[in-house]
Amino acid sequence: MNMKELASLCGVSVATVSYALRDDTRVSEAVRKRIAQKAREVGYKTNPQNSALVRYRKGSSDALRPPTIAIVYAHGKTSRRSQLIQPHIKVLRRTVKPYGYRLKEFFLGYKPDSQEELLAQLRREEIRGIVLGWGEWQDRMEGFPWEEFAVVSAERNQIHPSLDRISMNHFSATDEAFQQLEESKVSRIGLICHTDLPLRVRKNIIGSYRMNVHRRDHWASDIPPYFYTLGESPEDFLEWFSQYQLDAILSHRIIDLTFFKDGGIRFPQDAQYAVIEIDDGGKGGESGVIGRDDLGRVLAETIAAKLHYDERVNPETEGNLILVDGYWHNGSTTSQ
């Protein structure tokens, strides 16, 4: 039972229930008593996280600190996945602050009892909101009592079927990149992805790529994706590039342009180059699709709303997938 459901039972707004349960005089005494009685009947209890938020916003003396939202990472602080999501976490942190929340980071790591330690700390600090970062979660959270928490996941792969996920719209981003490359009159577009690409994202990107190359008769559809490993030398890439006579490269994420330069490839002179998902706001000069602040903002607004309405995970329902669109950024790697 959450506040929204209690409001529906009482035939009033959520705001009225919120005021009534705090004994606020903006609601008549009769209505306050009726709502309090109904709350007792159905066993509804106020969420301490919301009470803390109210005290924080009012600036009362007993609000020692604002209520906390946990950012939980699957890997360590310096891991690639933990670092890649940081631009979005920065926006998340900035966006939840006006709602009265602060963020605290937790790094799960690989210790056998890491899940138990995390749960104990969340309970000890009375944290009820969780945002899950990018990472290889697999079954590492199996058996976790999700129903105790309000949860939003930024990881596209499903960690638990009942969790809401928020992700970049890889389909629309790939479509946008192809539309922009089409203006450059290219016909042989090769897809390059990192080897550590999450399985679900890999399927989405490759599937969208294949759909797009079949949209035009003059676009080559016989080019297999190239999987790039961080730190590799460019020899294998150059062999792929030459074998399929590419005039354009589409990358899922940013790859250091030095890698291509070391192989003697210049953009856009030797080929057009576009990126499907740019996380750094386009600071590096690559052309591609930028997510702006939308992913971090939607994560913030969603978890704040869940906490406000005490909307905890319901293991009997399937979570939603919310897709965030980006916009095209003209960099220096495509012809203007």
Coordinates of C-alpha atoms in Angstrom, one line a residue:
M1 CA 0.0 0.0 0.0
N2 CA 1.5 3.4 -1.0
M3 CA 0.2 6.9 -0.6
K4 CA -1.3 7.0 -4.1
E5 CA -3.4 3.9 -3.4
L6 CA -4.5 5.3 0.0
A7 CA -5.6 8.5 -1.7
S8 CA -7.7 6.5 -4.2
L9 CA -9.4 4.6 -1.3
C10 CA -10.2 7.9 0.5
G11 CA -11.4 9.6 -2.7
V12 CA -8.9 12.5 -2.3
S13 CA -5.7 13.7 -3.8
V14 CA -2.3 12.4 -2.9
A15 CA -1.4 15.9 -1.6
T16 CA -4.5 15.8 0.7
V17 CA -3.3 12.5 2.2
S18 CA 0.2 13.8 2.6
Y19 CA -1.1 16.9 4.5
A20 CA -3.6 14.9 6.6
L21 CA -1.0 12.3 7.8
R22 CA 1.2 15.2 8.9
D23 CA -1.7 16.7 10.8
D24 CA -1.5 19.8 8.6
T25 CA -4.3 22.3 9.2
R26 CA -4.6 22.9 5.5
V27 CA -6.9 19.9 5.6
S28 CA -10.0 20.0 7.8
E29 CA -9.9 18.1 11.1
A30 CA -12.8 15.8 10.0
V31 CA -10.9 14.8 6.8
R32 CA -7.7 14.3 8.7
K33 CA -9.4 11.9 11.1
R34 CA -11.1 10.0 8.2
I35 CA -7.8 9.6 6.4
A36 CA -6.0 8.6 9.5
Q37 CA -8.6 6.0 10.3
K38 CA -8.5 4.5 6.8
A39 CA -4.7 4.4 7.0
R40 CA -5.0 2.4 10.2
E41 CA -7.6 0.0 8.7
V42 CA -5.4 -0.9 5.7
G43 CA -2.1 -0.9 7.6
Y44 CA -0.6 2.0 5.8
K45 CA 2.5 3.5 7.4
T46 CA 4.2 6.7 6.4
N47 CA 7.5 6.5 4.6
P48 CA 10.3 7.9 6.9
Q49 CA 12.2 9.0 3.8
N50 CA 9.4 11.4 2.9
S51 CA 9.2 12.7 6.4
A52 CA 12.9 13.5 6.3
L53 CA 12.4 15.2 3.0
V54 CA 9.7 17.5 4.4
R55 CA 11.8 18.4 7.4
Y56 CA 14.8 19.1 5.1
R57 CA 12.7 21.4 2.8
K58 CA 11.3 23.3 5.7
G59 CA 14.7 23.8 7.2
S60 CA 13.8 22.5 10.6
S61 CA 16.5 22.1 13.2
D62 CA 16.2 18.3 13.4
A63 CA 17.1 17.8 9.8
L64 CA 20.7 17.0 10.2
R65 CA 21.1 15.9 6.6
P66 CA 18.8 15.4 3.6
P67 CA 17.5 11.9 2.8
T68 CA 19.9 9.7 0.8
I69 CA 19.6 7.9 -2.5
A70 CA 22.1 5.1 -3.1
I71 CA 23.9 4.9 -6.4
V72 CA 25.0 1.3 -6.6
Y73 CA 27.7 0.2 -9.0
A74 CA 28.5 -3.4 -10.0
H75 CA 32.2 -2.8 -10.2
G76 CA 34.9 -0.7 -8.6
K77 CA 35.2 3.1 -8.7
T78 CA 37.9 3.1 -11.4
S79 CA 36.2 0.4 -13.7
R80 CA 35.3 1.4 -17.2
R81 CA 31.5 1.1 -16.7
S82 CA 31.6 3.1 -13.5
Q83 CA 33.5 5.8 -15.2
L84 CA 31.4 5.9 -18.4
I85 CA 28.2 6.7 -16.5
Q86 CA 29.7 9.6 -14.5
P87 CA 28.5 12.4 -16.8
H88 CA 24.9 11.2 -16.2
I89 CA 25.5 10.7 -12.5
K90 CA 26.7 14.3 -12.3
V91 CA 23.4 15.4 -13.8
L92 CA 21.4 13.1 -11.5
R93 CA 23.2 14.5 -8.5
R94 CA 22.4 18.1 -9.5
T95 CA 18.8 17.3 -10.4
V96 CA 17.8 15.5 -7.2
K97 CA 19.2 18.2 -4.9
P98 CA 16.2 20.6 -5.3
Y99 CA 14.0 17.7 -4.4
G100 CA 15.8 17.5 -1.1
Y101 CA 17.9 14.4 -1.7
R102 CA 21.6 13.7 -1.7
L103 CA 23.5 10.8 -3.4
K104 CA 25.8 8.3 -1.8
E105 CA 27.9 5.9 -3.9
F106 CA 28.2 2.1 -3.2
F107 CA 30.6 -0.1 -5.1
L108 CA 29.5 -3.7 -4.9
G109 CA 32.8 -5.3 -5.9
Y110 CA 33.4 -9.1 -6.0
K111 CA 33.6 -10.2 -2.4
P112 CA 31.4 -13.2 -1.6
D113 CA 29.4 -11.2 1.0
S114 CA 29.3 -7.9 -0.8
Q115 CA 25.5 -8.1 -1.3
E116 CA 24.9 -8.7 2.4
E117 CA 27.2 -5.9 3.3
L118 CA 25.3 -3.5 0.9
L119 CA 21.9 -4.5 2.3
A120 CA 23.0 -4.1 5.9
Q121 CA 24.4 -0.6 5.2
L122 CA 21.3 0.5 3.3
R123 CA 19.1 -0.7 6.2
R124 CA 21.4 0.9 8.8
E125 CA 21.3 4.3 7.1
E126 CA 17.5 3.9 6.4
I127 CA 18.1 4.4 2.6
R128 CA 15.0 3.5 0.6
G129 CA 16.0 4.8 -2.9
I130 CA 18.4 3.0 -5.2
V131 CA 19.7 3.8 -8.6
L132 CA 21.7 1.0 -10.3
G133 CA 24.6 2.0 -12.5
W134 CA 26.0 0.4 -15.6
G135 CA 27.9 -2.9 -15.2
E136 CA 27.9 -6.7 -15.5
W137 CA 25.4 -7.6 -12.8
Q138 CA 24.5 -11.1 -14.0
D139 CA 23.1 -12.9 -10.9
R140 CA 25.1 -11.0 -8.3
M141 CA 21.9 -9.4 -6.8
E142 CA 20.0 -12.7 -6.8
G143 CA 17.8 -12.9 -3.7
F144 CA 18.1 -9.2 -2.9
P145 CA 14.9 -7.9 -1.2
W146 CA 14.0 -5.4 -3.9
E147 CA 10.5 -4.9 -2.4
E148 CA 12.0 -2.9 0.5
F149 CA 13.2 -0.2 -1.9
A150 CA 12.3 2.2 -4.6
V151 CA 14.6 1.3 -7.5
V152 CA 15.5 2.6 -10.9
S153 CA 18.1 0.9 -13.1
A154 CA 20.3 2.7 -15.7
E155 CA 21.6 -0.7 -16.8
R156 CA 19.9 -1.8 -20.1
N157 CA 20.4 -5.5 -19.3
Q158 CA 17.7 -6.8 -17.0
I159 CA 18.9 -7.2 -13.4
H160 CA 15.5 -8.2 -12.1
P161 CA 12.3 -8.4 -14.2
S162 CA 10.4 -6.0 -11.8
L163 CA 12.8 -3.1 -12.0
D164 CA 12.1 -0.1 -14.1
R165 CA 15.0 0.6 -16.5
I166 CA 16.0 3.9 -18.1
S167 CA 18.2 3.8 -21.2
M168 CA 19.4 5.7 -24.2
N169 CA 17.2 4.9 -27.2
H170 CA 19.8 3.1 -29.3
F171 CA 17.3 2.5 -32.1
S172 CA 16.5 6.1 -32.7
A173 CA 20.2 7.1 -32.2
T174 CA 21.3 4.6 -34.9
D175 CA 18.6 5.8 -37.2
E176 CA 19.7 9.4 -36.7
A177 CA 23.3 8.6 -37.4
F178 CA 22.4 6.8 -40.7
Q179 CA 20.3 9.7 -41.8
Q180 CA 23.2 12.1 -41.2
L181 CA 25.7 9.8 -43.0
E182 CA 23.3 9.4 -45.9
E183 CA 23.8 13.1 -46.7
S184 CA 27.5 12.4 -47.2
K185 CA 26.7 10.0 -50.1
V186 CA 28.4 7.0 -48.5
S187 CA 27.5 3.4 -49.4
R188 CA 29.8 1.2 -47.3
I189 CA 29.2 1.8 -43.6
G190 CA 31.0 -0.4 -41.2
L191 CA 29.9 -0.8 -37.5
I192 CA 32.5 -0.9 -34.8
C193 CA 31.7 -1.8 -31.1
H194 CA 33.6 -2.3 -27.9
T195 CA 34.1 -6.0 -27.0
D196 CA 32.7 -5.3 -23.5
L197 CA 29.4 -4.0 -24.9
P198 CA 26.4 -5.4 -22.8
L199 CA 24.6 -8.2 -24.5
R200 CA 21.3 -6.4 -24.8
V201 CA 22.8 -3.3 -26.1
R202 CA 24.9 -5.3 -28.6
K203 CA 21.8 -7.0 -30.0
N204 CA 20.0 -3.6 -30.2
I205 CA 22.9 -1.8 -32.0
I206 CA 23.6 -4.6 -34.4
G207 CA 19.9 -5.2 -35.1
S208 CA 19.3 -1.5 -35.8
Y209 CA 22.5 -1.3 -38.0
R210 CA 21.3 -4.2 -40.1
M211 CA 17.8 -2.8 -40.5
N212 CA 19.3 0.5 -41.7
V213 CA 21.7 -0.9 -44.3
H214 CA 18.8 -2.7 -45.9
R215 CA 16.8 0.5 -46.2
R216 CA 18.7 1.6 -49.3
D217 CA 19.6 -0.6 -52.3
H218 CA 23.0 1.1 -52.7
W219 CA 24.1 0.5 -49.1
A220 CA 26.3 -2.6 -48.6
S221 CA 24.8 -5.2 -46.3
D222 CA 27.7 -7.7 -46.3
I223 CA 29.9 -6.0 -43.8
P224 CA 30.3 -7.8 -40.4
P225 CA 30.7 -5.7 -37.2
Y226 CA 34.2 -5.1 -35.9
F227 CA 34.7 -5.6 -32.2
Y228 CA 37.3 -3.3 -30.7
T229 CA 39.4 -4.0 -27.5
L230 CA 40.8 -1.1 -25.5
G231 CA 44.5 -0.8 -26.0
E232 CA 44.7 -2.9 -29.2
S233 CA 47.0 -2.0 -32.1
P234 CA 45.2 -0.9 -35.3
E235 CA 46.4 -3.8 -37.6
D236 CA 43.3 -6.0 -37.4
F237 CA 41.1 -2.9 -37.7
L238 CA 42.9 -1.8 -40.8
E239 CA 42.6 -5.2 -42.4
W240 CA 38.8 -5.1 -41.8
F241 CA 38.6 -1.5 -43.1
S242 CA 40.5 -2.3 -46.3
Q243 CA 38.8 -5.7 -46.9
Y244 CA 35.4 -4.1 -47.0
Q245 CA 36.5 -0.9 -48.6
L246 CA 34.7 1.3 -46.1
D247 CA 33.8 4.9 -46.8
A248 CA 32.1 5.4 -43.4
I249 CA 32.5 4.0 -39.8
L250 CA 29.7 4.0 -37.3
S251 CA 30.9 3.4 -33.7
H252 CA 28.6 2.6 -30.7
R253 CA 30.7 4.6 -28.3
I254 CA 33.7 7.0 -28.5
I255 CA 37.0 5.4 -29.4
D256 CA 40.1 7.5 -29.0
L257 CA 40.8 9.1 -32.3
T258 CA 44.5 8.4 -31.8
F259 CA 43.7 4.7 -32.6
F260 CA 42.5 5.6 -36.1
K261 CA 45.3 8.2 -36.6
D262 CA 47.9 5.5 -35.7
G263 CA 46.4 3.4 -38.5
G264 CA 46.7 6.2 -41.0
I265 CA 42.9 6.9 -41.1
R266 CA 41.8 10.5 -41.1
F267 CA 38.3 11.8 -40.7
P268 CA 36.5 12.9 -42.8
Q269 CA 39.1 12.8 -45.5
D270 CA 39.5 9.0 -45.7
A271 CA 36.1 8.1 -44.3
Q272 CA 33.1 9.6 -42.5
Y273 CA 33.0 8.7 -38.7
A274 CA 30.0 9.0 -36.4
V275 CA 29.2 7.8 -32.9
I276 CA 25.8 6.4 -31.8
E277 CA 26.1 7.3 -28.1
I278 CA 28.3 10.2 -27.0
D279 CA 28.4 10.6 -23.2
D280 CA 30.8 13.5 -22.8
G281 CA 28.7 16.2 -24.4
G282 CA 30.7 16.2 -27.7
K283 CA 33.9 17.6 -26.1
G284 CA 36.1 15.4 -28.2
G285 CA 35.0 16.6 -31.6
E286 CA 33.3 13.5 -32.9
S287 CA 30.1 13.7 -34.8
G288 CA 27.3 11.7 -33.4
V289 CA 24.3 11.5 -31.1
I290 CA 24.5 13.2 -27.7
G291 CA 22.2 12.4 -24.8
R292 CA 22.4 15.9 -23.4
D293 CA 21.3 15.9 -19.7
D294 CA 18.2 13.8 -20.4
L295 CA 19.3 10.4 -19.0
G296 CA 20.5 11.8 -15.7
R297 CA 17.5 14.1 -15.4
V298 CA 15.0 11.2 -16.1
L299 CA 16.8 9.0 -13.6
A300 CA 16.5 11.8 -11.0
E301 CA 12.9 12.6 -11.6
T302 CA 11.8 9.0 -11.7
I303 CA 13.5 7.9 -8.4
A304 CA 12.4 11.1 -6.7
A305 CA 8.8 10.4 -7.7
K306 CA 9.0 6.8 -6.6
L307 CA 10.2 7.9 -3.2
H308 CA 7.6 10.6 -2.9
Y309 CA 4.8 8.1 -3.5
D310 CA 6.5 5.3 -1.6
E311 CA 6.5 3.2 -4.8
R312 CA 8.6 0.3 -3.9
V313 CA 9.4 -2.6 -6.2
N314 CA 6.5 -5.0 -6.7
P315 CA 8.0 -8.5 -7.5
E316 CA 4.7 -9.5 -9.0
T317 CA 4.7 -6.9 -11.8
E318 CA 7.0 -6.4 -14.7
G319 CA 9.2 -3.3 -14.8
N320 CA 8.9 -0.6 -17.4
L321 CA 11.6 0.3 -20.0
I322 CA 11.9 4.1 -20.5
L323 CA 13.9 5.2 -23.5
V324 CA 15.6 8.6 -23.8
D325 CA 16.3 10.2 -27.2
G326 CA 19.4 12.2 -28.0
Y327 CA 20.2 14.7 -30.7
W328 CA 22.7 15.0 -33.5
H329 CA 25.9 16.9 -33.0
N330 CA 28.0 18.0 -36.0
G331 CA 31.6 17.4 -35.1
S332 CA 34.8 17.4 -37.1
T333 CA 34.6 13.7 -38.2
T334 CA 31.9 14.1 -40.9
S335 CA 31.6 16.4 -43.8
Q336 CA 29.5 19.4 -43.0

